[in-house]
Amino acid sequence: MTEAWIIDAARTPRGVGKVGKGGLSEIHPQRILSTVLKALATRNGLDTADIDDVIAGCGTQFGKQGACIARMAALDAGFDVRAAGMSLDRFCGSGLTAANLAAMGVMSGAQDLVIAGGVESMSYGSTLPRAAGATLDSGNTHLRALHPQPHQGICGDLIATLEGFSREDVDGLALESQKRAAAAIAGGHFDKSLVAVHHDDGRVALDREEYPRPGTTAEALAALKPAFQAIYEVPLDEEGLSYRKLVQAAYPDVKIEHVHHAGNSSGVVDGAGAVVMASPQYAMAHGLKPRARVRAVATAGDSPELMLNAPVPATRKALAKAGMTLKDIDLIEINEAFAVVPLKFMRDLDVDPAIVNVNGGAIALGHPIGATGAIILGTLLDELERRDLTTGLVTLCAAGGMAPAMIIERI
């Protein structure tokens, strides 16, 4: 089995995910992704006719984001028509799953050159009848009886309640995310991978991170009302199904403490990111300089009723496949879907917070569902290089109780 080399990574800035409010909200999602694809091909001198596949995660594949957005974005980027495309949906884990599949294709010897990543226009997704990230059709009573899955935010509050994380705990992580993101932006830590997005007439649509709130204070966070308490009792269908009933079906004796709000949950944003994967043989034959190799990929499932806990088993699985322990990992990126996710991850695995999300996370920077995995994979690679470190791990929780993970090692 051959190695999979990461040649390069690129991404767009993340724009506020509200129609008419964010810099990317009026840009077609295909164009958001094609901007990244074109940048990767141009700056690495890729012969796009050699690309075996373009794999893109996208959590809301309807309308503008439907019709295999990976293929359409590749065509929009001017790629040779022989470069095929495939789109996938593993909810929040879509972008990293795309990268995992690319690595597997190269490592197996079946492919030599793949671009993988993801895109999400949450501005556009918010206008659709089905909201991005919805998981359980309330009409599927058979599945609901097997696995009563509530809203992701409700799951965050449920995990915090079960694990004993307080409002102060989740707010403290959120504040640190904002501080780290502000320092990273001021220090230019994201500049290497950042690609500006333009309107069709050439005007800049967005060339900077739009979501962070560097002036956030502990007092401001403490003043915010819990976001998911308001929907806990709301009927979801004519029969009176509610998130409370779904929770109580699995945890009848639990009284939820609602601790998550807009300030300690991931931001709603638009964006895209991708990485170039190549076999060593192809890279050396075409003068492509590798930045890292993939040491291991893994995917794990966990409780659908809790939904957000799979990064821990996914990490353990990836480490076992790589023959490594957490002591061998220099930096970790875990998506801040809700503050309780990295808090539980760090406590369960006894991880030093100083090596986790060192440039802030999705609470400060935003979480474009299908793109985030690829974005934070690139962020991890850039930061390993900046600090002259060697190994990193990236993972994300995904709806349905899943998580992909990847371990990389600099070359």
CSV table of C-alpha atoms in Angstrom, one decimal:
chain,number,residue,atom,x,y,z
A,1,MET,CA,0.0,0.0,0.0
A,2,THR,CA,1.3,3.4,-1.0
A,3,GLU,CA,1.3,6.6,1.1
A,4,ALA,CA,-1.1,9.5,0.5
A,5,TRP,CA,0.7,12.8,0.4
A,6,ILE,CA,-1.0,16.2,1.1
A,7,ILE,CA,0.4,18.6,-1.5
A,8,ASP,CA,-1.5,21.7,-0.5
A,9,ALA,CA,-4.6,23.1,1.2
A,10,ALA,CA,-6.7,26.2,0.5
A,11,ARG,CA,-10.0,27.7,1.7
A,12,THR,CA,-12.2,30.8,1.4
A,13,PRO,CA,-12.8,33.2,4.3
A,14,ARG,CA,-15.9,32.4,6.2
A,15,GLY,CA,-18.8,34.8,5.7
A,16,VAL,CA,-21.7,35.5,7.9
A,17,GLY,CA,-24.4,33.0,6.9
A,18,LYS,CA,-27.4,35.3,6.5
A,19,VAL,CA,-28.9,36.3,3.2
A,20,GLY,CA,-28.0,39.9,2.4
A,21,LYS,CA,-25.7,40.1,5.4
A,22,GLY,CA,-22.6,38.1,4.6
A,23,GLY,CA,-20.0,38.7,2.0
A,24,LEU,CA,-20.6,35.3,0.4
A,25,SER,CA,-24.4,35.2,0.8
A,26,GLU,CA,-25.0,36.3,-2.8
A,27,ILE,CA,-22.3,34.1,-4.4
A,28,HIS,CA,-23.4,30.9,-6.0
A,29,PRO,CA,-22.1,27.9,-3.9
A,30,GLN,CA,-20.6,26.4,-7.0
A,31,ARG,CA,-18.5,29.5,-7.4
A,32,ILE,CA,-17.5,29.5,-3.7
A,33,LEU,CA,-16.0,26.0,-4.1
A,34,SER,CA,-14.7,26.6,-7.6
A,35,THR,CA,-12.6,29.5,-6.2
A,36,VAL,CA,-10.7,27.1,-4.0
A,37,LEU,CA,-10.4,24.4,-6.7
A,38,LYS,CA,-9.0,26.9,-9.2
A,39,ALA,CA,-6.5,28.3,-6.6
A,40,LEU,CA,-5.2,24.9,-5.8
A,41,ALA,CA,-4.8,23.9,-9.4
A,42,THR,CA,-3.1,27.2,-10.3
A,43,ARG,CA,-0.6,27.6,-7.5
A,44,ASN,CA,0.5,23.9,-7.8
A,45,GLY,CA,0.6,23.8,-11.6
A,46,LEU,CA,-1.8,20.8,-11.7
A,47,ASP,CA,-2.7,19.2,-15.0
A,48,THR,CA,-6.4,19.0,-14.2
A,49,ALA,CA,-6.8,16.2,-16.8
A,50,ASP,CA,-4.9,14.0,-14.4
A,51,ILE,CA,-7.3,14.6,-11.5
A,52,ASP,CA,-8.9,11.2,-10.8
A,53,ASP,CA,-11.7,12.8,-8.7
A,54,VAL,CA,-12.9,15.9,-7.0
A,55,ILE,CA,-14.8,14.9,-3.8
A,56,ALA,CA,-16.8,17.5,-2.0
A,57,GLY,CA,-18.8,17.3,1.2
A,58,CYS,CA,-22.1,19.4,1.4
A,59,GLY,CA,-24.7,19.0,4.1
A,60,THR,CA,-27.6,20.5,2.2
A,61,GLN,CA,-27.7,19.1,-1.3
A,62,PHE,CA,-30.7,20.9,-2.7
A,63,GLY,CA,-31.2,23.4,-5.5
A,64,LYS,CA,-28.0,25.4,-6.0
A,65,GLN,CA,-26.1,22.9,-3.8
A,66,GLY,CA,-27.5,19.9,-5.5
A,67,ALA,CA,-26.7,18.3,-8.9
A,68,CYS,CA,-23.3,17.0,-7.7
A,69,ILE,CA,-21.8,20.3,-6.7
A,70,ALA,CA,-18.3,18.8,-6.8
A,71,ARG,CA,-18.5,18.2,-10.5
A,72,MET,CA,-20.2,21.5,-11.3
A,73,ALA,CA,-17.6,23.4,-9.2
A,74,ALA,CA,-14.8,21.6,-11.0
A,75,LEU,CA,-16.3,22.6,-14.4
A,76,ASP,CA,-16.8,26.2,-13.1
A,77,ALA,CA,-13.1,26.3,-12.1
A,78,GLY,CA,-12.1,25.5,-15.7
A,79,PHE,CA,-10.9,22.0,-15.0
A,80,ASP,CA,-10.5,19.6,-17.8
A,81,VAL,CA,-13.7,17.7,-18.4
A,82,ARG,CA,-11.9,14.4,-17.6
A,83,ALA,CA,-11.7,15.4,-14.0
A,84,ALA,CA,-14.7,13.7,-12.5
A,85,GLY,CA,-16.6,14.8,-9.3
A,86,MET,CA,-18.5,13.3,-6.4
A,87,SER,CA,-20.5,14.9,-3.6
A,88,LEU,CA,-21.3,13.4,-0.2
A,89,ASP,CA,-23.1,14.1,3.0
A,90,ARG,CA,-21.9,13.1,6.4
A,91,PHE,CA,-23.4,16.2,8.0
A,92,CYS,CA,-20.7,18.2,9.8
A,93,GLY,CA,-18.1,15.5,9.0
A,94,SER,CA,-18.6,15.8,5.3
A,95,GLY,CA,-15.5,17.8,4.4
A,96,LEU,CA,-13.1,15.6,6.4
A,97,THR,CA,-14.8,12.4,5.1
A,98,ALA,CA,-14.1,13.7,1.6
A,99,ALA,CA,-10.4,14.0,2.5
A,100,ASN,CA,-10.5,10.6,4.1
A,101,LEU,CA,-11.9,9.0,0.9
A,102,ALA,CA,-9.2,10.8,-1.1
A,103,ALA,CA,-6.5,9.4,1.1
A,104,MET,CA,-8.0,5.9,0.9
A,105,GLY,CA,-8.2,6.1,-2.9
A,106,VAL,CA,-4.5,7.1,-3.2
A,107,MET,CA,-3.3,4.7,-0.5
A,108,SER,CA,-5.1,1.8,-2.2
A,109,GLY,CA,-3.3,2.5,-5.4
A,110,ALA,CA,-6.6,3.1,-7.3
A,111,GLN,CA,-6.0,6.8,-7.6
A,112,ASP,CA,-3.0,9.2,-8.0
A,113,LEU,CA,-4.4,12.7,-7.8
A,114,VAL,CA,-7.5,13.8,-5.9
A,115,ILE,CA,-8.8,17.1,-4.7
A,116,ALA,CA,-11.1,16.8,-1.7
A,117,GLY,CA,-13.0,19.2,0.5
A,118,GLY,CA,-16.4,20.7,0.9
A,119,VAL,CA,-18.6,23.7,0.7
A,120,GLU,CA,-21.7,25.1,2.4
A,121,SER,CA,-23.7,28.2,1.8
A,122,MET,CA,-25.7,28.3,5.0
A,123,SER,CA,-27.2,31.5,3.8
A,124,TYR,CA,-28.8,29.6,0.9
A,125,GLY,CA,-29.5,26.5,3.1
A,126,SER,CA,-31.5,28.7,5.5
A,127,THR,CA,-34.0,29.5,2.8
A,128,LEU,CA,-34.8,25.9,2.1
A,129,PRO,CA,-37.8,24.0,3.6
A,130,ARG,CA,-35.4,21.5,5.2
A,131,ALA,CA,-32.9,23.3,7.5
A,132,ALA,CA,-29.3,22.4,7.2
A,133,GLY,CA,-28.4,19.7,9.7
A,134,ALA,CA,-31.9,18.3,10.2
A,135,THR,CA,-31.5,14.6,11.0
A,136,LEU,CA,-34.7,12.8,12.0
A,137,ASP,CA,-37.9,12.9,10.0
A,138,SER,CA,-40.5,13.0,12.7
A,139,GLY,CA,-42.8,10.9,10.5
A,140,ASN,CA,-40.4,7.9,10.6
A,141,THR,CA,-41.9,6.4,13.8
A,142,HIS,CA,-39.9,3.1,13.4
A,143,LEU,CA,-36.5,4.9,13.4
A,144,ARG,CA,-37.7,7.2,16.2
A,145,ALA,CA,-38.6,4.2,18.3
A,146,LEU,CA,-35.2,2.7,17.8
A,147,HIS,CA,-33.2,5.9,18.2
A,148,PRO,CA,-35.0,9.0,19.4
A,149,GLN,CA,-32.7,11.7,18.1
A,150,PRO,CA,-33.3,15.3,19.2
A,151,HIS,CA,-31.9,18.5,17.9
A,152,GLN,CA,-28.1,18.9,17.9
A,153,GLY,CA,-28.2,21.8,20.3
A,154,ILE,CA,-30.4,19.9,22.7
A,155,CYS,CA,-27.9,17.1,22.5
A,156,GLY,CA,-25.2,19.6,23.5
A,157,ASP,CA,-27.2,20.6,26.5
A,158,LEU,CA,-28.0,17.0,27.4
A,159,ILE,CA,-24.3,16.0,27.3
A,160,ALA,CA,-23.3,19.0,29.4
A,161,THR,CA,-26.0,17.9,32.0
A,162,LEU,CA,-24.9,14.3,32.0
A,163,GLU,CA,-21.2,15.1,32.2
A,164,GLY,CA,-21.5,18.0,34.7
A,165,PHE,CA,-20.2,20.8,32.6
A,166,SER,CA,-21.6,24.2,33.8
A,167,ARG,CA,-22.6,27.3,32.0
A,168,GLU,CA,-19.3,28.8,33.2
A,169,ASP,CA,-17.3,25.9,31.7
A,170,VAL,CA,-18.9,26.3,28.2
A,171,ASP,CA,-18.7,30.1,28.3
A,172,GLY,CA,-15.0,29.9,29.3
A,173,LEU,CA,-14.2,27.7,26.3
A,174,ALA,CA,-16.1,30.1,24.0
A,175,LEU,CA,-14.2,33.1,25.3
A,176,GLU,CA,-10.8,31.4,24.8
A,177,SER,CA,-11.9,30.5,21.2
A,178,GLN,CA,-12.5,34.2,20.5
A,179,LYS,CA,-9.2,35.2,22.0
A,180,ARG,CA,-7.2,32.6,20.1
A,181,ALA,CA,-9.0,33.4,16.8
A,182,ALA,CA,-8.3,37.1,17.2
A,183,ALA,CA,-4.6,36.5,17.9
A,184,ALA,CA,-4.4,34.2,14.9
A,185,ILE,CA,-6.0,36.7,12.5
A,186,ALA,CA,-3.8,39.5,13.8
A,187,GLY,CA,-0.7,37.3,13.4
A,188,GLY,CA,-1.6,36.2,9.9
A,189,HIS,CA,-1.8,32.6,10.8
A,190,PHE,CA,-4.5,31.9,8.2
A,191,ASP,CA,-3.0,33.8,5.3
A,192,LYS,CA,-1.2,30.9,3.7
A,193,SER,CA,-4.4,29.0,2.9
A,194,LEU,CA,-6.8,31.9,2.5
A,195,VAL,CA,-8.2,32.6,-1.0
A,196,ALA,CA,-10.4,35.7,-1.7
A,197,VAL,CA,-13.8,35.2,-3.4
A,198,HIS,CA,-14.8,37.6,-6.2
A,199,HIS,CA,-18.1,38.5,-7.8
A,200,ASP,CA,-18.4,37.7,-11.5
A,201,ASP,CA,-17.5,41.3,-12.4
A,202,GLY,CA,-14.2,41.0,-10.5
A,203,ARG,CA,-15.2,42.9,-7.4
A,204,VAL,CA,-14.0,41.3,-4.1
A,205,ALA,CA,-16.9,39.6,-2.3
A,206,LEU,CA,-14.9,38.5,0.7
A,207,ASP,CA,-11.2,38.4,1.6
A,208,ARG,CA,-11.2,38.2,5.4
A,209,GLU,CA,-12.9,36.3,8.2
A,210,GLU,CA,-16.2,37.9,8.8
A,211,TYR,CA,-17.7,36.1,11.8
A,212,PRO,CA,-15.3,36.6,14.8
A,213,ARG,CA,-16.2,38.9,17.6
A,214,PRO,CA,-12.8,39.8,19.1
A,215,GLY,CA,-14.4,42.1,21.7
A,216,THR,CA,-16.3,39.3,23.3
A,217,THR,CA,-16.2,39.3,27.1
A,218,ALA,CA,-17.2,36.9,29.9
A,219,GLU,CA,-19.9,39.3,31.0
A,220,ALA,CA,-21.4,39.5,27.5
A,221,LEU,CA,-21.5,35.7,27.2
A,222,ALA,CA,-23.1,35.3,30.6
A,223,ALA,CA,-25.9,37.7,29.6
A,224,LEU,CA,-27.0,35.6,26.6
A,225,LYS,CA,-30.1,33.5,27.0
A,226,PRO,CA,-29.9,29.7,26.3
A,227,ALA,CA,-30.7,29.1,22.7
A,228,PHE,CA,-32.3,25.7,22.8
A,229,GLN,CA,-34.5,26.0,25.9
A,230,ALA,CA,-37.1,27.8,23.8
A,231,ILE,CA,-37.5,24.9,21.3
A,232,TYR,CA,-37.4,22.1,23.9
A,233,GLU,CA,-41.2,21.9,24.4
A,234,VAL,CA,-42.3,23.1,21.0
A,235,PRO,CA,-44.5,20.5,19.1
A,236,LEU,CA,-42.8,19.0,16.0
A,237,ASP,CA,-45.9,17.4,14.5
A,238,GLU,CA,-49.6,17.2,14.9
A,239,GLU,CA,-49.3,14.3,17.4
A,240,GLY,CA,-47.4,16.6,19.9
A,241,LEU,CA,-43.9,15.1,19.4
A,242,SER,CA,-41.3,17.4,21.0
A,243,TYR,CA,-37.6,17.4,21.7
A,244,ARG,CA,-38.4,16.9,25.4
A,245,LYS,CA,-40.2,13.7,24.5
A,246,LEU,CA,-37.4,12.5,22.4
A,247,VAL,CA,-34.9,13.1,25.2
A,248,GLN,CA,-37.1,11.5,27.8
A,249,ALA,CA,-37.5,8.4,25.7
A,250,ALA,CA,-33.8,7.7,26.2
A,251,TYR,CA,-33.2,9.5,29.4
A,252,PRO,CA,-36.4,9.6,31.4
A,253,ASP,CA,-34.9,10.8,34.6
A,254,VAL,CA,-32.8,13.6,33.3
A,255,LYS,CA,-33.6,17.3,33.8
A,256,ILE,CA,-31.7,19.2,31.2
A,257,GLU,CA,-29.7,22.3,32.2
A,258,HIS,CA,-29.7,24.5,29.1
A,259,VAL,CA,-26.2,26.0,28.9
A,260,HIS,CA,-25.5,26.6,25.2
A,261,HIS,CA,-26.3,29.8,23.3
A,262,ALA,CA,-25.2,31.7,20.2
A,263,GLY,CA,-22.0,32.7,21.9
A,264,ASN,CA,-20.8,29.2,22.8
A,265,SER,CA,-22.1,27.3,19.8
A,266,SER,CA,-20.6,27.2,16.3
A,267,GLY,CA,-21.3,30.2,14.0
A,268,VAL,CA,-23.6,30.0,11.0
A,269,VAL,CA,-21.4,30.9,8.0
A,270,ASP,CA,-20.7,30.3,4.3
A,271,GLY,CA,-17.4,28.9,3.0
A,272,ALA,CA,-15.4,26.2,1.2
A,273,GLY,CA,-12.1,24.5,1.6
A,274,ALA,CA,-10.1,21.7,0.0
A,275,VAL,CA,-6.8,19.8,-0.1
A,276,VAL,CA,-4.8,18.1,-2.8
A,277,MET,CA,-3.9,14.5,-2.3
A,278,ALA,CA,-1.4,12.6,-4.5
A,279,SER,CA,0.6,9.4,-4.6
A,280,PRO,CA,4.3,9.7,-4.0
A,281,GLN,CA,4.9,8.3,-7.5
A,282,TYR,CA,2.7,10.9,-9.2
A,283,ALA,CA,4.0,13.8,-7.0
A,284,MET,CA,7.7,13.0,-7.8
A,285,ALA,CA,7.0,12.5,-11.5
A,286,HIS,CA,5.3,15.9,-11.7
A,287,GLY,CA,7.4,18.0,-9.4
A,288,LEU,CA,4.8,18.3,-6.6
A,289,LYS,CA,6.3,19.0,-3.2
A,290,PRO,CA,4.5,17.2,-0.4
A,291,ARG,CA,3.7,19.0,2.8
A,292,ALA,CA,2.5,16.0,4.8
A,293,ARG,CA,1.6,12.4,4.7
A,294,VAL,CA,-1.6,10.8,6.0
A,295,ARG,CA,-0.8,8.5,8.8
A,296,ALA,CA,-4.3,7.1,9.5
A,297,VAL,CA,-8.0,7.7,8.8
A,298,ALA,CA,-10.9,6.4,10.8
A,299,THR,CA,-14.6,6.8,11.2
A,300,ALA,CA,-16.6,5.9,14.3
A,301,GLY,CA,-20.2,5.8,15.4
A,302,ASP,CA,-21.6,6.5,18.9
A,303,SER,CA,-24.9,7.1,20.5
A,304,PRO,CA,-27.4,8.8,18.0
A,305,GLU,CA,-29.4,10.0,21.0
A,306,LEU,CA,-26.4,12.0,22.2
A,307,MET,CA,-25.1,12.6,18.7
A,308,LEU,CA,-21.9,14.6,19.5
A,309,ASN,CA,-19.7,12.1,21.3
A,310,ALA,CA,-18.1,10.1,18.5
A,311,PRO,CA,-14.8,12.1,18.1
A,312,VAL,CA,-13.4,10.3,21.1
A,313,PRO,CA,-13.9,6.7,19.7
A,314,ALA,CA,-12.9,8.0,16.2
A,315,THR,CA,-9.6,9.4,17.7
A,316,ARG,CA,-8.9,6.2,19.6
A,317,LYS,CA,-9.5,4.2,16.4
A,318,ALA,CA,-7.2,6.5,14.3
A,319,LEU,CA,-4.4,6.3,16.9
A,320,ALA,CA,-4.6,2.5,17.0
A,321,LYS,CA,-4.4,2.3,13.2
A,322,ALA,CA,-1.4,4.6,13.2
A,323,GLY,CA,0.3,2.8,16.0
A,324,MET,CA,0.4,6.0,18.0
A,325,THR,CA,-0.8,7.4,21.3
A,326,LEU,CA,-1.9,10.9,22.1
A,327,LYS,CA,1.6,11.7,23.4
A,328,ASP,CA,2.7,11.4,19.8
A,329,ILE,CA,0.3,14.2,18.6
A,330,ASP,CA,1.6,17.7,18.6
A,331,LEU,CA,-1.6,19.6,17.7
A,332,ILE,CA,-5.3,18.8,17.5
A,333,GLU,CA,-8.3,20.4,15.7
A,334,ILE,CA,-11.7,19.3,16.9
A,335,ASN,CA,-14.7,21.2,15.6
A,336,GLU,CA,-16.4,23.4,18.2
A,337,ALA,CA,-19.9,22.4,17.1
A,338,PHE,CA,-20.9,23.3,20.7
A,339,ALA,CA,-18.5,24.1,23.5
A,340,VAL,CA,-19.2,20.9,25.3
A,341,VAL,CA,-17.8,18.8,22.4
A,342,PRO,CA,-14.1,19.8,22.9
A,343,LEU,CA,-14.5,20.0,26.6
A,344,LYS,CA,-15.6,16.4,26.8
A,345,PHE,CA,-13.0,15.3,24.3
A,346,MET,CA,-10.2,16.9,26.3
A,347,ARG,CA,-11.4,15.4,29.6
A,348,ASP,CA,-12.1,11.9,28.2
A,349,LEU,CA,-8.7,11.7,26.5
A,350,ASP,CA,-6.7,13.7,29.1
A,351,VAL,CA,-5.6,16.2,26.4
A,352,ASP,CA,-3.8,19.4,27.3
A,353,PRO,CA,-6.0,22.3,26.1
A,354,ALA,CA,-2.9,24.2,25.0
A,355,ILE,CA,-2.6,21.9,21.9
A,356,VAL,CA,-6.3,21.9,21.0
A,357,ASN,CA,-7.7,24.5,18.5
A,358,VAL,CA,-4.8,26.8,19.1
A,359,ASN,CA,-6.1,29.3,16.5
A,360,GLY,CA,-9.6,29.3,17.8
A,361,GLY,CA,-12.5,27.2,16.5
A,362,ALA,CA,-16.0,27.3,15.0
A,363,ILE,CA,-17.4,29.2,18.0
A,364,ALA,CA,-15.3,32.2,16.9
A,365,LEU,CA,-14.8,31.5,13.2
A,366,GLY,CA,-18.0,29.7,12.1
A,367,HIS,CA,-18.9,26.3,10.9
A,368,PRO,CA,-19.9,25.9,7.2
A,369,ILE,CA,-21.2,22.4,7.6
A,370,GLY,CA,-19.9,20.5,4.6
A,371,ALA,CA,-16.6,22.5,4.4
A,372,THR,CA,-15.4,22.6,8.0
A,373,GLY,CA,-13.5,19.4,8.0
A,374,ALA,CA,-11.4,20.4,5.0
A,375,ILE,CA,-10.9,23.9,6.4
A,376,ILE,CA,-9.6,22.8,9.8
A,377,LEU,CA,-7.4,20.1,8.2
A,378,GLY,CA,-5.7,22.9,6.3
A,379,THR,CA,-5.5,25.0,9.4
A,380,LEU,CA,-3.8,22.1,11.2
A,381,LEU,CA,-1.2,21.7,8.5
A,382,ASP,CA,-0.4,25.4,8.3
A,383,GLU,CA,0.0,25.6,12.1
A,384,LEU,CA,2.2,22.5,12.3
A,385,GLU,CA,4.5,24.2,9.7
A,386,ARG,CA,4.4,27.6,11.5
A,387,ARG,CA,5.4,26.0,14.8
A,388,ASP,CA,7.8,23.5,13.2
A,389,LEU,CA,5.9,20.6,14.7
A,390,THR,CA,5.3,17.2,13.2
A,391,THR,CA,2.0,15.4,13.8
A,392,GLY,CA,-1.6,16.5,14.1
A,393,LEU,CA,-5.1,15.1,14.4
A,394,VAL,CA,-8.3,16.4,13.2
A,395,THR,CA,-11.8,15.2,14.0
A,396,LEU,CA,-15.5,16.5,14.0
A,397,CYS,CA,-18.7,15.3,15.5
A,398,ALA,CA,-21.5,14.6,13.0
A,399,ALA,CA,-25.2,14.3,13.3
A,400,GLY,CA,-26.5,10.7,13.8
A,401,GLY,CA,-23.7,10.1,16.3
A,402,MET,CA,-20.7,9.8,13.9
A,403,ALA,CA,-17.2,11.2,13.6
A,404,PRO,CA,-14.4,11.0,11.0
A,405,ALA,CA,-10.8,11.5,12.1
A,406,MET,CA,-7.4,11.9,10.3
A,407,ILE,CA,-3.8,11.9,11.6
A,408,ILE,CA,-1.2,13.7,9.5
A,409,GLU,CA,2.6,13.9,9.7
A,410,ARG,CA,4.7,16.6,8.1
A,411,ILE,CA,7.2,15.6,5.4
